[in-house]
Amino acid sequence: MQMLAALRATPQFRQLQQLLREDPRMLTQVMMELAQQQPQLMEVISRNNEEFMMMLLEGFSEEQMTRILHQAEVQGLGDEDEESEGQIRVTEDEMKAIERLMALGFPRSVVIQAYFACDKNEELAANHLFEHGSDYME
């Protein structure tokens, strides 16, 4: 965790945040480069993926967070296991919260984006879905 805290203070970390604000699709490319250039740091990030993502998304708008988290979900970031690529691990309670949100009539992918964008706060996610859920459905 100290290594993550030290990373937060670097100019490169702020540049990464700015890059992701402009184009969330760059997340995968940047993480691949980081894995090649600093494998030890990438290992720390992989072990603390959720903390890293929350740190990375500090100061982002809900819309920006949703786009970046969706990109991370699509790319299976932080997962070494090929079988679980694109999957997010959740606890039983988190799964129940996701199911309750889905019962409101929103598709699973939209619910998951909202739930994680709202820092796993079910009430905030429900409000976000009612206000912005149709923006994500095609």
Coordinates of N, CA, C and O in Angstrom, one line a residue:
M1 N 0.8 -1.2 0.0 CA 0.0 0.0 0.0 C 0.9 1.3 0.0 O 0.4 2.3 -0.5
Q2 N 2.1 1.2 0.6 CA 2.9 2.4 0.6 C 3.4 2.7 -0.8 O 3.5 3.9 -1.1
M3 N 3.6 1.7 -1.6 CA 4.0 1.9 -3.0 C 2.9 2.6 -3.7 O 3.1 3.5 -4.5
L4 N 1.6 2.2 -3.5 CA 0.5 2.9 -4.1 C 0.4 4.4 -3.7 O 0.2 5.3 -4.5
A5 N 0.6 4.6 -2.4 CA 0.6 6.0 -1.9 C 1.7 6.8 -2.5 O 1.5 8.0 -2.8
A6 N 2.9 6.2 -2.6 CA 4.0 6.9 -3.3 C 3.7 7.2 -4.7 O 4.0 8.3 -5.2
L7 N 3.0 6.3 -5.4 CA 2.6 6.5 -6.8 C 1.7 7.7 -6.9 O 1.9 8.5 -7.9
R8 N 0.8 7.9 -6.0 CA -0.2 9.0 -6.1 C 0.5 10.3 -6.1 O 0.0 11.2 -6.8
A9 N 1.7 10.4 -5.5 CA 2.4 11.7 -5.4 C 3.2 12.0 -6.6 O 3.8 13.2 -6.7
T10 N 3.3 11.1 -7.6 CA 4.2 11.4 -8.7 C 3.5 12.2 -9.8 O 2.3 12.1 -10.0
P11 N 4.3 12.9 -10.6 CA 3.7 13.7 -11.7 C 3.1 12.7 -12.8 O 2.1 13.0 -13.4
Q12 N 3.7 11.5 -12.9 CA 3.3 10.6 -13.9 C 1.9 10.1 -13.6 O 1.0 9.8 -14.5
F13 N 1.6 9.9 -12.3 CA 0.2 9.5 -11.9 C -0.8 10.6 -12.3 O -1.9 10.2 -12.8
R14 N -0.5 11.8 -12.0 CA -1.4 12.9 -12.4 C -1.6 12.9 -14.0 O -2.7 13.2 -14.5
Q15 N -0.5 12.7 -14.7 CA -0.6 12.6 -16.1 C -1.5 11.4 -16.6 O -2.3 11.6 -17.5
L16 N -1.4 10.3 -15.9 CA -2.2 9.2 -16.2 C -3.7 9.5 -16.0 O -4.6 9.2 -16.8
Q17 N -4.0 10.2 -14.9 CA -5.4 10.6 -14.6 C -5.9 11.5 -15.7 O -7.0 11.4 -16.2
Q18 N -5.0 12.5 -16.1 CA -5.5 13.4 -17.2 C -5.7 12.6 -18.5 O -6.7 12.9 -19.2
L19 N -4.8 11.7 -18.8 CA -4.9 10.9 -20.0 C -6.3 10.1 -20.0 O -7.0 10.1 -21.0
L20 N -6.6 9.6 -18.9 CA -7.8 8.8 -18.8 C -9.1 9.7 -18.8 O -10.1 9.3 -19.3
R21 N -9.0 10.9 -18.4 CA -10.1 11.8 -18.5 C -10.4 12.1 -20.0 O -11.5 12.2 -20.4
E22 N -9.3 12.2 -20.8 CA -9.4 12.5 -22.2 C -9.9 11.2 -23.0 O -10.6 11.3 -24.0
D23 N -9.3 10.0 -22.6 CA -9.6 8.8 -23.4 C -9.5 7.6 -22.5 O -8.4 7.1 -22.3
P24 N -10.6 7.1 -21.9 CA -10.6 6.0 -21.0 C -10.0 4.7 -21.7 O -9.5 3.8 -21.0
R25 N -10.1 4.6 -23.0 CA -9.5 3.4 -23.7 C -8.0 3.3 -23.5 O -7.5 2.2 -23.7
M26 N -7.4 4.3 -23.1 CA -5.9 4.3 -22.9 C -5.5 3.5 -21.7 O -4.3 3.2 -21.5
L27 N -6.5 3.2 -20.8 CA -6.2 2.5 -19.6 C -5.4 1.2 -19.8 O -4.4 1.0 -19.2
T28 N -5.9 0.4 -20.7 CA -5.3 -0.9 -21.0 C -3.9 -0.7 -21.5 O -3.0 -1.4 -21.1
Q29 N -3.7 0.2 -22.5 CA -2.4 0.4 -23.0 C -1.4 0.9 -22.0 O -0.3 0.4 -21.9
V30 N -1.8 1.8 -21.2 CA -0.9 2.3 -20.1 C -0.6 1.2 -19.1 O 0.6 1.1 -18.7
M31 N -1.5 0.4 -18.8 CA -1.3 -0.6 -17.8 C -0.3 -1.7 -18.4 O 0.5 -2.2 -17.7
M32 N -0.5 -2.0 -19.7 CA 0.5 -2.9 -20.3 C 1.9 -2.4 -20.3 O 2.8 -3.1 -20.0
E33 N 2.0 -1.1 -20.6 CA 3.4 -0.5 -20.6 C 3.9 -0.5 -19.2 O 5.1 -0.7 -19.0
L34 N 3.1 -0.2 -18.2 CA 3.5 -0.2 -16.8 C 4.0 -1.6 -16.4 O 5.0 -1.7 -15.8
A35 N 3.3 -2.6 -16.9 CA 3.7 -4.0 -16.6 C 5.1 -4.3 -17.2 O 5.8 -5.0 -16.5
Q36 N 5.4 -3.8 -18.3 CA 6.7 -4.0 -18.9 C 7.8 -3.2 -18.3 O 8.9 -3.7 -18.1
Q37 N 7.5 -2.0 -17.9 CA 8.5 -1.1 -17.4 C 8.7 -1.2 -15.9 O 9.9 -1.1 -15.4
Q38 N 7.7 -1.5 -15.2 CA 7.8 -1.6 -13.7 C 6.9 -2.8 -13.2 O 5.9 -2.6 -12.6
P39 N 7.4 -4.0 -13.5 CA 6.6 -5.2 -13.1 C 6.3 -5.3 -11.6 O 5.2 -5.8 -11.2
Q40 N 7.2 -4.8 -10.8 CA 7.0 -4.9 -9.3 C 5.8 -4.0 -8.9 O 4.9 -4.4 -8.1
L41 N 5.7 -2.8 -9.5 CA 4.6 -1.9 -9.2 C 3.3 -2.5 -9.8 O 2.3 -2.4 -9.1
M42 N 3.4 -3.1 -11.0 CA 2.2 -3.7 -11.5 C 1.7 -4.8 -10.7 O 0.5 -5.0 -10.5
E43 N 2.6 -5.6 -10.0 CA 2.2 -6.7 -9.1 C 1.4 -6.1 -7.9 O 0.4 -6.6 -7.5
V44 N 1.9 -5.0 -7.4 CA 1.3 -4.3 -6.3 C -0.1 -3.9 -6.7 O -1.1 -4.0 -6.0
I45 N -0.2 -3.3 -7.9 CA -1.5 -2.8 -8.4 C -2.5 -3.9 -8.6 O -3.6 -3.9 -8.2
S46 N -2.0 -5.1 -9.1 CA -2.8 -6.2 -9.3 C -3.4 -6.8 -8.0 O -4.5 -7.2 -7.9
R47 N -2.5 -6.8 -7.0 CA -3.0 -7.3 -5.7 C -3.9 -6.3 -5.0 O -4.7 -6.7 -4.1
N48 N -3.9 -5.0 -5.3 CA -4.7 -4.0 -4.7 C -5.5 -3.3 -5.8 O -5.6 -2.0 -5.8
N49 N -6.1 -4.0 -6.7 CA -6.7 -3.4 -7.9 C -7.8 -2.4 -7.5 O -7.9 -1.4 -8.1
E50 N -8.7 -2.8 -6.6 CA -9.8 -1.9 -6.3 C -9.3 -0.6 -5.7 O -9.8 0.4 -6.0
E51 N -8.3 -0.7 -4.8 CA -7.8 0.5 -4.1 C -7.1 1.4 -5.2 O -7.2 2.6 -5.2
F52 N -6.4 0.7 -6.1 CA -5.7 1.5 -7.2 C -6.7 2.2 -8.0 O -6.6 3.4 -8.4
M53 N -7.8 1.5 -8.4 CA -8.8 2.1 -9.3 C -9.5 3.3 -8.6 O -9.8 4.3 -9.2
M54 N -9.8 3.1 -7.3 CA -10.4 4.2 -6.5 C -9.5 5.4 -6.4 O -9.9 6.6 -6.6
M55 N -8.2 5.1 -6.2 CA -7.2 6.2 -6.1 C -7.1 6.9 -7.5 O -7.1 8.1 -7.6
L56 N -7.1 6.1 -8.5 CA -7.0 6.6 -9.9 C -8.2 7.5 -10.3 O -8.0 8.5 -11.0
L57 N -9.3 7.2 -9.8 CA -10.6 7.9 -10.1 C -10.9 9.1 -9.2 O -11.9 9.7 -9.4
E58 N -10.0 9.4 -8.3 CA -10.3 10.5 -7.4 C -10.4 11.8 -8.2 O -9.6 12.1 -9.1
G59 N -11.5 12.5 -7.9 CA -11.7 13.8 -8.6 C -12.4 13.7 -10.0 O -12.6 14.7 -10.6
F60 N -12.7 12.5 -10.4 CA -13.4 12.3 -11.7 C -14.9 12.5 -11.5 O -15.4 12.2 -10.4
S61 N -15.6 12.9 -12.5 CA -17.0 13.0 -12.5 C -17.6 11.6 -12.5 O -16.9 10.6 -12.9
E62 N -18.9 11.4 -12.2 CA -19.6 10.1 -12.3 C -19.5 9.6 -13.7 O -19.2 8.4 -13.9
E63 N -19.7 10.4 -14.7 CA -19.7 10.0 -16.1 C -18.3 9.4 -16.5 O -18.1 8.4 -17.1
Q64 N -17.2 10.2 -16.0 CA -15.9 9.7 -16.3 C -15.6 8.4 -15.6 O -15.0 7.5 -16.2
M65 N -16.0 8.3 -14.4 CA -15.7 7.1 -13.6 C -16.4 5.9 -14.3 O -15.8 4.8 -14.4
T66 N -17.6 6.1 -14.7 CA -18.4 5.0 -15.4 C -17.7 4.6 -16.6 O -17.5 3.4 -16.9
R67 N -17.2 5.5 -17.4 CA -16.6 5.1 -18.7 C -15.3 4.4 -18.4 O -15.0 3.4 -19.1
I68 N -14.5 4.8 -17.4 CA -13.2 4.2 -17.1 C -13.5 2.8 -16.5 O -12.8 1.8 -16.9
L69 N -14.4 2.7 -15.6 CA -14.7 1.4 -15.0 C -15.2 0.4 -16.0 O -14.9 -0.8 -16.0
H70 N -16.0 0.9 -16.9 CA -16.5 0.0 -18.0 C -15.4 -0.5 -18.8 O -15.3 -1.6 -19.2
Q71 N -14.4 0.4 -19.2 CA -13.3 0.0 -19.9 C -12.4 -1.0 -19.2 O -12.0 -2.0 -19.7
A72 N -12.3 -0.8 -17.9 CA -11.5 -1.8 -17.1 C -12.2 -3.1 -17.0 O -11.6 -4.2 -17.1
E73 N -13.6 -3.1 -16.9 CA -14.3 -4.3 -16.9 C -14.2 -5.0 -18.3 O -14.0 -6.2 -18.3
V74 N -14.3 -4.3 -19.3 CA -14.3 -4.9 -20.7 C -12.9 -5.5 -20.9 O -12.8 -6.6 -21.4
Q75 N -11.8 -4.9 -20.4 CA -10.5 -5.4 -20.6 C -10.0 -6.4 -19.6 O -9.0 -7.0 -19.7
G76 N -10.8 -6.6 -18.5 CA -10.5 -7.5 -17.5 C -9.2 -7.1 -16.7 O -8.4 -7.9 -16.3
L77 N -9.1 -5.8 -16.5 CA -7.8 -5.3 -15.9 C -7.6 -5.9 -14.5 O -8.6 -6.0 -13.7
G78 N -6.4 -6.2 -14.2 CA -6.0 -6.7 -12.9 C -6.2 -8.1 -12.7 O -5.9 -8.7 -11.7
D79 N -6.7 -8.8 -13.7 CA -6.9 -10.3 -13.7 C -5.9 -11.0 -14.5 O -5.8 -10.8 -15.7
E80 N -5.1 -11.8 -13.8 CA -4.1 -12.6 -14.5 C -4.7 -13.8 -15.1 O -4.1 -14.4 -16.1
D81 N -5.8 -14.3 -14.6 CA -6.4 -15.6 -15.1 C -7.2 -15.3 -16.3 O -8.2 -14.6 -16.3
E82 N -6.8 -16.0 -17.4 CA -7.5 -15.7 -18.7 C -9.0 -16.1 -18.6 O -9.8 -15.5 -19.3
E83 N -9.3 -17.1 -17.8 CA -10.7 -17.6 -17.7 C -11.6 -16.5 -17.1 O -12.8 -16.5 -17.4
S84 N -11.1 -15.7 -16.3 CA -11.9 -14.7 -15.6 C -11.8 -13.3 -16.2 O -12.2 -12.3 -15.7
E85 N -11.2 -13.2 -17.5 CA -11.1 -11.9 -18.1 C -12.5 -11.3 -18.3 O -13.4 -11.9 -18.7
G86 N -12.5 -10.0 -17.9 CA -13.8 -9.3 -18.1 C -14.8 -9.5 -16.9 O -15.9 -9.0 -16.9
Q87 N -14.4 -10.3 -15.9 CA -15.2 -10.6 -14.8 C -14.8 -9.8 -13.6 O -13.6 -9.5 -13.4
I88 N -15.8 -9.4 -12.7 CA -15.5 -8.7 -11.5 C -15.9 -9.6 -10.4 O -17.0 -10.2 -10.4
R89 N -15.0 -9.7 -9.4 CA -15.3 -10.5 -8.2 C -16.1 -9.6 -7.2 O -15.7 -8.5 -6.9
V90 N -17.2 -10.2 -6.7 CA -18.0 -9.4 -5.7 C -18.4 -10.4 -4.6 O -18.4 -11.6 -4.8
T91 N -18.6 -9.8 -3.5 CA -19.0 -10.6 -2.3 C -20.5 -11.0 -2.5 O -21.2 -10.5 -3.4
E92 N -21.0 -11.9 -1.6 CA -22.4 -12.3 -1.7 C -23.3 -11.1 -1.4 O -24.3 -10.9 -2.1
D93 N -23.0 -10.2 -0.5 CA -23.8 -9.1 -0.2 C -23.8 -8.1 -1.4 O -24.8 -7.5 -1.7
E94 N -22.6 -7.9 -2.1 CA -22.6 -7.1 -3.2 C -23.4 -7.6 -4.4 O -24.1 -6.9 -5.1
M95 N -23.4 -9.0 -4.5 CA -24.2 -9.6 -5.6 C -25.7 -9.4 -5.3 O -26.4 -9.1 -6.2
K96 N -26.1 -9.5 -4.0 CA -27.5 -9.2 -3.7 C -27.9 -7.8 -4.0 O -29.0 -7.5 -4.5
A97 N -27.0 -6.9 -3.7 CA -27.2 -5.5 -4.0 C -27.4 -5.3 -5.5 O -28.3 -4.6 -6.0
I98 N -26.5 -5.9 -6.3 CA -26.6 -5.8 -7.8 C -27.9 -6.4 -8.3 O -28.6 -5.8 -9.1
E99 N -28.3 -7.5 -7.7 CA -29.6 -8.2 -8.1 C -30.8 -7.3 -7.7 O -31.7 -7.2 -8.5
R100 N -30.7 -6.6 -6.6 CA -31.8 -5.7 -6.2 C -31.9 -4.5 -7.2 O -33.0 -4.1 -7.6
L101 N -30.7 -4.0 -7.6 CA -30.7 -2.9 -8.6 C -31.2 -3.4 -9.9 O -31.9 -2.7 -10.6
M102 N -30.9 -4.6 -10.3 CA -31.4 -5.2 -11.6 C -32.9 -5.3 -11.5 O -33.6 -5.1 -12.5
A103 N -33.4 -5.6 -10.3 CA -34.9 -5.7 -10.2 C -35.6 -4.4 -10.5 O -36.8 -4.4 -10.7
L104 N -34.9 -3.3 -10.5 CA -35.5 -2.0 -10.8 C -35.7 -1.9 -12.3 O -36.3 -0.9 -12.8
G105 N -35.2 -2.9 -13.1 CA -35.5 -2.9 -14.5 C -34.3 -2.5 -15.4 O -34.5 -2.3 -16.6
F106 N -33.1 -2.5 -14.8 CA -32.0 -2.1 -15.6 C -31.1 -3.3 -16.0 O -31.1 -4.3 -15.2
P107 N -30.5 -3.3 -17.1 CA -29.6 -4.4 -17.5 C -28.4 -4.6 -16.6 O -27.9 -3.6 -16.0
R108 N -28.0 -5.8 -16.5 CA -26.9 -6.2 -15.6 C -25.6 -5.3 -15.8 O -25.1 -4.8 -14.8
S109 N -25.2 -5.1 -17.0 CA -24.0 -4.3 -17.3 C -24.2 -2.9 -16.9 O -23.2 -2.3 -16.3
V110 N -25.3 -2.3 -17.0 CA -25.6 -0.9 -16.6 C -25.6 -0.8 -15.1 O -25.0 0.1 -14.5
V111 N -26.2 -1.8 -14.4 CA -26.2 -1.9 -13.0 C -24.8 -2.0 -12.4 O -24.5 -1.2 -11.5
I112 N -24.0 -2.8 -13.0 CA -22.7 -3.0 -12.5 C -21.8 -1.7 -12.6 O -21.1 -1.3 -11.7
Q113 N -22.0 -1.1 -13.8 CA -21.3 0.2 -14.0 C -21.7 1.2 -12.9 O -20.9 1.9 -12.3
A114 N -23.0 1.4 -12.7 CA -23.5 2.3 -11.7 C -23.0 2.0 -10.3 O -22.6 2.8 -9.5
Y115 N -23.1 0.7 -10.0 CA -22.8 0.2 -8.6 C -21.3 0.5 -8.3 O -21.0 1.1 -7.2
F116 N -20.4 0.3 -9.2 CA -19.0 0.5 -9.0 C -18.7 2.0 -9.1 O -17.8 2.5 -8.4
A117 N -19.3 2.7 -10.0 CA -19.1 4.1 -10.1 C -19.5 4.9 -8.8 O -19.0 5.9 -8.5
C118 N -20.5 4.3 -8.1 CA -21.0 4.9 -6.9 C -20.3 4.3 -5.7 O -20.9 4.3 -4.6
D119 N -19.1 3.7 -5.9 CA -18.3 3.1 -4.8 C -19.1 2.1 -4.0 O -19.0 2.1 -2.8
K120 N -19.9 1.3 -4.7 CA -20.6 0.2 -4.1 C -21.7 0.6 -3.1 O -22.0 -0.1 -2.2
N121 N -22.2 1.8 -3.3 CA -23.3 2.3 -2.5 C -24.6 2.1 -3.2 O -24.8 2.8 -4.2
E122 N -25.4 1.2 -2.7 CA -26.6 0.7 -3.4 C -27.6 1.9 -3.6 O -28.2 2.0 -4.6
E123 N -27.7 2.7 -2.6 CA -28.7 3.8 -2.7 C -28.3 4.8 -3.7 O -29.1 5.3 -4.5
L124 N -27.0 5.2 -3.7 CA -26.5 6.1 -4.7 C -26.6 5.6 -6.1 O -26.9 6.3 -7.0
A125 N -26.3 4.3 -6.2 CA -26.4 3.6 -7.5 C -27.8 3.6 -8.0 O -28.0 3.9 -9.2
A126 N -28.8 3.4 -7.2 CA -30.2 3.4 -7.6 C -30.5 4.8 -8.1 O -31.2 5.0 -9.1
N127 N -30.1 5.8 -7.3 CA -30.4 7.2 -7.7 C -29.8 7.5 -9.1 O -30.4 8.1 -10.0
H128 N -28.5 7.1 -9.2 CA -27.8 7.3 -10.5 C -28.5 6.6 -11.6 O -28.6 7.1 -12.7
L129 N -29.0 5.4 -11.4 CA -29.7 4.6 -12.5 C -30.9 5.3 -12.9 O -31.2 5.4 -14.1
F130 N -31.7 5.8 -11.9 CA -33.0 6.5 -12.2 C -32.7 7.8 -13.0 O -33.5 8.2 -13.9
E131 N -31.6 8.5 -12.6 CA -31.3 9.7 -13.3 C -30.6 9.6 -14.6 O -30.8 10.3 -15.6
H132 N -29.7 8.5 -14.7 CA -28.8 8.4 -15.9 C -28.8 7.1 -16.6 O -28.1 6.9 -17.6
G133 N -29.6 6.1 -16.1 CA -29.6 4.8 -16.6 C -29.9 4.6 -18.0 O -29.3 3.8 -18.8
S134 N -30.8 5.4 -18.5 CA -31.2 5.3 -19.9 C -30.0 5.8 -20.8 O -30.0 5.5 -22.0
D135 N -29.1 6.6 -20.3 CA -27.9 7.1 -21.1 C -27.1 5.9 -21.5 O -26.4 6.0 -22.5
Y136 N -27.1 4.8 -20.8 CA -26.2 3.7 -21.0 C -26.9 2.6 -21.8 O -26.2 1.7 -22.3
M137 N -28.1 2.7 -22.0 CA -28.9 1.6 -22.7 C -29.1 2.1 -24.2 O -29.3 3.2 -24.5
E138 N -28.9 1.1 -25.1 CA -29.1 1.4 -26.5 C -30.3 0.7 -27.0 O -30.7 -0.3 -26.6

